[in-house]
Coordinates of C-alpha atoms and ligand atoms in Angstrom, one line a residue:
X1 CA 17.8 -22.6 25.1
X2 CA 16.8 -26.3 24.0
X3 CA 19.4 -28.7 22.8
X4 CA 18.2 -27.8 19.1
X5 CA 18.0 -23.9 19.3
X6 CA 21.4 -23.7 21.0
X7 CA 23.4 -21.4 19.1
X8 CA 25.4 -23.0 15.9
X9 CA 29.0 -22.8 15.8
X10 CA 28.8 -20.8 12.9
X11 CA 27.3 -17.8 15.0
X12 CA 24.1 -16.3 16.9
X13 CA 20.6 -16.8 15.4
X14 CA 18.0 -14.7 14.2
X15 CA 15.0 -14.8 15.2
X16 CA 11.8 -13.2 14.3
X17 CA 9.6 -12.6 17.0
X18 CA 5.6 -12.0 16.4
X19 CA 4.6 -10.2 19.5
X20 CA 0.8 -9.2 20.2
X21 CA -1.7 -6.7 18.1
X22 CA -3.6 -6.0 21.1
X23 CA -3.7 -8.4 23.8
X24 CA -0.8 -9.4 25.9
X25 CA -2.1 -12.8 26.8
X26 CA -1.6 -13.3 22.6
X27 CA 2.2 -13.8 23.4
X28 CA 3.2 -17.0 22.4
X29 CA 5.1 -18.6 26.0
X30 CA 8.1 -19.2 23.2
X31 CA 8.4 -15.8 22.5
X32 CA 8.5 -14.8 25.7
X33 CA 11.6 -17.2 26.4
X34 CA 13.6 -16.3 23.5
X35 CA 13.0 -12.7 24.1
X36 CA 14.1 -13.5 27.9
X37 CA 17.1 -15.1 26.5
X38 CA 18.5 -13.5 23.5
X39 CA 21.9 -10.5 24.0
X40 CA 20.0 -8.5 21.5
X41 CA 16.4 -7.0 20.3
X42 CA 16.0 -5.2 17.7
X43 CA 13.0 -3.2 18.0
X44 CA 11.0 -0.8 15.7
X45 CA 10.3 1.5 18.5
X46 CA 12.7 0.8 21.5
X47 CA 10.2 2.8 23.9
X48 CA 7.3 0.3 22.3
X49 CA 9.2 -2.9 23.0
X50 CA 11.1 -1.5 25.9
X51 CA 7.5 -1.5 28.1
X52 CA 6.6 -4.9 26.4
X53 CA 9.5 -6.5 28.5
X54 CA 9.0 -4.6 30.8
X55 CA 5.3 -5.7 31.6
X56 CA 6.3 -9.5 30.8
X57 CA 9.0 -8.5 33.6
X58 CA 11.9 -8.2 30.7
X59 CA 15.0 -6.4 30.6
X60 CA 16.8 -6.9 27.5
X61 CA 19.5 -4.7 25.6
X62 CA 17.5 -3.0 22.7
X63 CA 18.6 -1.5 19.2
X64 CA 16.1 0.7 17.7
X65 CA 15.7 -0.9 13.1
X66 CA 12.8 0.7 11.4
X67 CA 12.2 1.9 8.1
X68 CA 14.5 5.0 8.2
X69 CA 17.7 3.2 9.5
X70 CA 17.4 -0.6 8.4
X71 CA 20.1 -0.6 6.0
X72 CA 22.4 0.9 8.6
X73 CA 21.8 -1.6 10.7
X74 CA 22.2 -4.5 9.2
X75 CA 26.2 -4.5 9.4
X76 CA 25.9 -3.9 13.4
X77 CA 23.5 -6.8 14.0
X78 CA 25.7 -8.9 11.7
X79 CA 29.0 -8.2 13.6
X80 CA 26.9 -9.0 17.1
X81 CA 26.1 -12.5 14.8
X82 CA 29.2 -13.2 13.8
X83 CA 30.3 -12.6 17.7
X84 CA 28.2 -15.6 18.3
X85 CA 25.3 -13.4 19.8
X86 CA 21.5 -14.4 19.8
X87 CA 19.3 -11.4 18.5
X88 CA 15.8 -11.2 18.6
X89 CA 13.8 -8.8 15.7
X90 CA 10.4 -7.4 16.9
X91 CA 8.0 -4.6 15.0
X92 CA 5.6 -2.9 17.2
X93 CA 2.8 -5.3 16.6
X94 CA 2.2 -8.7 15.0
X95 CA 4.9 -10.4 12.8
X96 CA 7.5 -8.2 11.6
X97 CA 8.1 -8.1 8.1
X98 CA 4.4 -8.1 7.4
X99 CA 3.7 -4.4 6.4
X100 CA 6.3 -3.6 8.9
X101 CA 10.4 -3.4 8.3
X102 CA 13.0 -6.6 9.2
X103 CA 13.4 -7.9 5.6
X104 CA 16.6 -6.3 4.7
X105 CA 18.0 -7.9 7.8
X106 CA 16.4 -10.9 7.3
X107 CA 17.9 -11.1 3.6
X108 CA 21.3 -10.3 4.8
X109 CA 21.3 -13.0 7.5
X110 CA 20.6 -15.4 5.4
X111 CA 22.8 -14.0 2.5
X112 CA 25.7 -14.6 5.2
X113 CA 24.9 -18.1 6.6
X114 CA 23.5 -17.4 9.7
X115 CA 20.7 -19.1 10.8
X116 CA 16.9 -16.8 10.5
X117 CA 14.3 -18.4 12.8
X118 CA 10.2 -17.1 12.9
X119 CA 8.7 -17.4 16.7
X120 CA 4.9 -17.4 15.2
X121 CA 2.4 -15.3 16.8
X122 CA -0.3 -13.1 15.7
X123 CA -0.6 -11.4 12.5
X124 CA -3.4 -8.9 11.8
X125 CA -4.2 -9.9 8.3
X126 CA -4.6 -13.5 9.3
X127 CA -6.8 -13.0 12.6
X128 CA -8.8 -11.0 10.1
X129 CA -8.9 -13.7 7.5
X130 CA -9.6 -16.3 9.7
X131 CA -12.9 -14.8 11.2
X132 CA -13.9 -13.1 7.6
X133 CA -16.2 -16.0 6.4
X134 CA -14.8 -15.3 2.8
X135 CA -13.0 -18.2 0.9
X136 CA -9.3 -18.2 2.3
X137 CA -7.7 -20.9 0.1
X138 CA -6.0 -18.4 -1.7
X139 CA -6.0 -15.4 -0.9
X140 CA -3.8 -11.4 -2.0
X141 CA -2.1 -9.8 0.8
X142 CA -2.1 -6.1 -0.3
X143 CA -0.9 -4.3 3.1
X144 CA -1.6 -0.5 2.8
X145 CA -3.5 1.2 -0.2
X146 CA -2.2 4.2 -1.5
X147 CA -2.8 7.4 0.8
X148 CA -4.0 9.9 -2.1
X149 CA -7.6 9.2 -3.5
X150 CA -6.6 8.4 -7.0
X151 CA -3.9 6.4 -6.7
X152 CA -5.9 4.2 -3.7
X153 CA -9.5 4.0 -6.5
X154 CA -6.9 2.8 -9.3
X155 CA -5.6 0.1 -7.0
X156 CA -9.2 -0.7 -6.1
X157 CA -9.9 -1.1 -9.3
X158 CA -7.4 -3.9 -9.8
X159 CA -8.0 -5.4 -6.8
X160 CA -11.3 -5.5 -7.2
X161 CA -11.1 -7.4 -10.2
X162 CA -8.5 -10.5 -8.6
X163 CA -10.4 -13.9 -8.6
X164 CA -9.2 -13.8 -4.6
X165 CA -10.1 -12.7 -1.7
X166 CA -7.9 -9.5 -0.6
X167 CA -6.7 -8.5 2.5
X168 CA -6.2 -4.6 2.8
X169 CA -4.6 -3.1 6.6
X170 CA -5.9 0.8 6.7
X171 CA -5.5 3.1 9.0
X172 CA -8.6 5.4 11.4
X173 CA -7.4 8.3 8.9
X174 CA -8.4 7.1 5.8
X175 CA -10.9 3.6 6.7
X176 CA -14.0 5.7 6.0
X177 CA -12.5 7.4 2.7
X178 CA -11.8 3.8 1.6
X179 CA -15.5 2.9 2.6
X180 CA -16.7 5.6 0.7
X181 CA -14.8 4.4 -3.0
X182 CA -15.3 0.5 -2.2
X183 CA -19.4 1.8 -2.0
X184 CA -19.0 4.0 -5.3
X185 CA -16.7 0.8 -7.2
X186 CA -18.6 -2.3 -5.8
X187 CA -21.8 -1.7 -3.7
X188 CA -22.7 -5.2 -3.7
X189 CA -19.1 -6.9 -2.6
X190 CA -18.7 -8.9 0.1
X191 CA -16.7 -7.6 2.4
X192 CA -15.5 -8.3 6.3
X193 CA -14.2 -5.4 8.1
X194 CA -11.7 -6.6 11.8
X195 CA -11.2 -3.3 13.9
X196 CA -9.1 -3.2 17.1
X197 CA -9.0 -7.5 16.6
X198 CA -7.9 -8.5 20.5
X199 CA -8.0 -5.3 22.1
X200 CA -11.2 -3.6 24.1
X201 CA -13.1 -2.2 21.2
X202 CA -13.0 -5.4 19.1
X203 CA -15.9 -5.2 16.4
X204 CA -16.1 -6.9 13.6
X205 CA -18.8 -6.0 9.9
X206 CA -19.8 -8.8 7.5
X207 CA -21.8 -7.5 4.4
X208 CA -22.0 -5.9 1.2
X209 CA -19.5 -2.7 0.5
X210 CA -22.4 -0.5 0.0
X211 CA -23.5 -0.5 3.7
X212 CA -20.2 0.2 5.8
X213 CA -20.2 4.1 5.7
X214 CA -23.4 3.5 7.0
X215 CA -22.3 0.9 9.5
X216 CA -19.2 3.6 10.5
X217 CA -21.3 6.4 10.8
X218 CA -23.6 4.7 13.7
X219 CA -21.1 5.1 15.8
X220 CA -18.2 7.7 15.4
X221 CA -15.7 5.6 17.6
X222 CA -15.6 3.2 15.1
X223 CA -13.6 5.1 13.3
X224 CA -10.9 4.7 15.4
X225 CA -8.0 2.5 16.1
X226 CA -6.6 0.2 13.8
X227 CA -8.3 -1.6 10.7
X228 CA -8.4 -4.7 8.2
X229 CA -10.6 -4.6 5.4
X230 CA -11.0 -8.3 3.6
X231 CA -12.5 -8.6 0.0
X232 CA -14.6 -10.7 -1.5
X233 CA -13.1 -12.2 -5.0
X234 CA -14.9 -10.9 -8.0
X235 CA -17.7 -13.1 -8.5
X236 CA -17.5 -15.4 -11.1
X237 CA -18.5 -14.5 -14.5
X238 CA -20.1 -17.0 -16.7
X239 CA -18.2 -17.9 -19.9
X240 CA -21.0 -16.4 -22.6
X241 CA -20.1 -13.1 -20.7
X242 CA -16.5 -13.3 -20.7
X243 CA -16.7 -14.4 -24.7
X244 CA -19.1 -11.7 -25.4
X245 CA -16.5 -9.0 -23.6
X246 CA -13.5 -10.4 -25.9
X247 CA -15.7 -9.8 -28.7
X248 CA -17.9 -6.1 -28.9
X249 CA -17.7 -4.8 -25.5
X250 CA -13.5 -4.7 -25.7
X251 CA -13.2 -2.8 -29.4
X252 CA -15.8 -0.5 -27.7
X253 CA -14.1 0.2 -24.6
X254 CA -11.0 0.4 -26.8
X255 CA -12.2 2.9 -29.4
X256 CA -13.4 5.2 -25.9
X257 CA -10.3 4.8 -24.5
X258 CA -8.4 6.1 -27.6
X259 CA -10.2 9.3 -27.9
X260 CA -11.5 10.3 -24.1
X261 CA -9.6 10.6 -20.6
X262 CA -10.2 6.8 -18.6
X263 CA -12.9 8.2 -16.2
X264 CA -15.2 9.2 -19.1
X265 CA -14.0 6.3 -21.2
X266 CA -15.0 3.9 -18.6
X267 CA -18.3 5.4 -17.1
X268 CA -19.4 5.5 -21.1
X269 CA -18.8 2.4 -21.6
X270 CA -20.0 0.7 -18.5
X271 CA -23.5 2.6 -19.7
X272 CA -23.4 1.2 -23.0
X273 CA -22.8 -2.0 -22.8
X274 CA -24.5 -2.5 -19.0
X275 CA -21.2 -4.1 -17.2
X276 CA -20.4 -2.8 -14.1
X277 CA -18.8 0.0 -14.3
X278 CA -16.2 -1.6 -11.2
X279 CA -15.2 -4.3 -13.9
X280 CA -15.1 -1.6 -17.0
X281 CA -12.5 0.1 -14.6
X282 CA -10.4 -2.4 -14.0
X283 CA -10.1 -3.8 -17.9
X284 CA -9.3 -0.2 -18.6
X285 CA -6.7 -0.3 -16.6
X286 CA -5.0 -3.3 -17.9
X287 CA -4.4 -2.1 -21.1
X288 CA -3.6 1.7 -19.8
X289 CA -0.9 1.0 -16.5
Ligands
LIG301 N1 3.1 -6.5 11.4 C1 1.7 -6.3 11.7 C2 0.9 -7.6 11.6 O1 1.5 -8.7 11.5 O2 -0.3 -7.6 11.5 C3 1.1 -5.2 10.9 C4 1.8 -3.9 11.1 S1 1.1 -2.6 10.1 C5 2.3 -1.3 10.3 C6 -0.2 -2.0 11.1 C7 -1.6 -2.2 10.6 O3 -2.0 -3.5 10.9 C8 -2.7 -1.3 11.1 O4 -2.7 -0.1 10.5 C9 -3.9 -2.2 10.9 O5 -4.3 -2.0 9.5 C10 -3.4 -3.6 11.1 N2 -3.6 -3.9 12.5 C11 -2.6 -4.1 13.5 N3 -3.1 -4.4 14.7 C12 -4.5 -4.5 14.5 C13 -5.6 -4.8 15.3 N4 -5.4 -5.1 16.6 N5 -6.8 -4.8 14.8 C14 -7.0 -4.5 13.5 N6 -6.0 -4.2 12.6 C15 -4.7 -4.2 13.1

């Protein structure tokens, strides 16, 4: 190791390895040297990472953490850190931690003094944001919506109401059901759509929520592989609007609420007063969660 990542006194380092999310040649030459040089990785799939080192010509000693046996684990990789070992955590793709397990090692490494260090590298969410053309200043990282249809259109709803652009990850299960609610909430969003991002099928969709099932359905393999959706903010809402909504259009949407079940509530309202119904939903919701 360099002079500044030799190992402290105090014991081994941590250090959190991003690997790639499709192509190989996305390993960052870093990576591949700490992963070359560490006494441990910790791996959420030791078959997974085990034929990662194995193509980069690896052969390290691996201990399988995921999300079933983190908290078990954390005591064994702190004893081979207190030993004075170098251990190197790695998810099956991208930067562990993101939508993948590592933080309850992470917290306890720090929590005991030893030093936690990221090797960056690729990240899904932020290939996907990066090529999105939707602002990116600030921006909600959601992860995974919920699986079940409700649950996942209540979340939409308050997602779909954030001043932000939002980053969802879905899966080839459930990317056209989640096409399907983001046309029935918000036809007219912007929204950028990164499947298979690095790998052989890369395609990417640009346009308004409304036309993706449509887009999907051209082609049934895009419905396959591995998905990030990225929203576009709600748009802006001039301040007469925002007044006016304080003033009639809430007591209404109040009074509804009081006496009907939310879906009715909100889809009578939304005709009433003319707001979207998307933007009903989600004020709805505030005052009902
Ligand atoms: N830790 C990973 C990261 O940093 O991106 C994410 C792990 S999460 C368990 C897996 C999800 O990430 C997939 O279901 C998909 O939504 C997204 N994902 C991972 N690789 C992808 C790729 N090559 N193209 C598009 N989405 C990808």
């Amino acid at each position: 190791m360099k002079e500044h990542e030799a190992l402290s006194t105090r014991g081994g380092k941590l250090w959190v390895v991003a690997t790639p999310i499709g192509n190989l040649e996305d390993l960052a030459p870093r990576a591949q040297r700490v992963l070359s040089e560490v006494d441990l990785v910790a791996a959420e799939d030791t078959r997974h990472t085990g034929r990662l080192l194995a193509r980069l010509g690896l052969s390290r000693p691996l201990l399988s953490l995921h999300e079933h046996n983190e908290s078990g684990r954390v005591g064994q990789i702190l004893d081979r850190l207190r030993q004075g070992q170098d251990v190197a955590l790695v998810s099956d793709a991208g930067t562990p931690l993101v939508s993948d397990p590592g933080f309850r090692l992470v917290r306890a490494a720090r929590q005991a003094g030893f030093e936690v260090l990221p090797i960056p590298g690729p990240s899904a969410a932020i290939a996907a944001l990066s090529v999105a053309g939707l602002p990116s200043d600030r921006f909600w990282f959601e992860g995974f919506l919920p699986a079940s249809g409700a649950a996942r259109r209540q979340r939409l709803g308050t997602l779909l109401a954030m001043p932000v652009t939002v980053i969802c990850y879905e899966s080839s299960h459930r990317i056209r059901a989640l096409a399907e609610d983001l046309a029935a909430l918000a036809p007219a969003r912007e929204l950028a759509l990164a499947r298979e991002i690095s790998k052989q099928f890369e395609e990417h969709f640009f346009g308004a929520a409304g036309a993706l099932v449509a887009w999907l359905d051209r082609d049934m393999n895009r419905l396959r592989g591995e998905f990030v959706v990225v929203l576009g903010a709600r748009p802006e809402v001039d301040r007469g609007e925002e007044a006016a909504w304080t003033q009639d259009q809430e007591r209404l949407l109040r009074a509804l609420l009081d006496d009907l079940p939310l879906k009715q509530a909100v889809s009578l309202a939304s005709r009433i007063t003319g707001l979207p119904r998307n933007r009903v939903y989600a004020r709805a919701l505030e005052w009902t969660e």
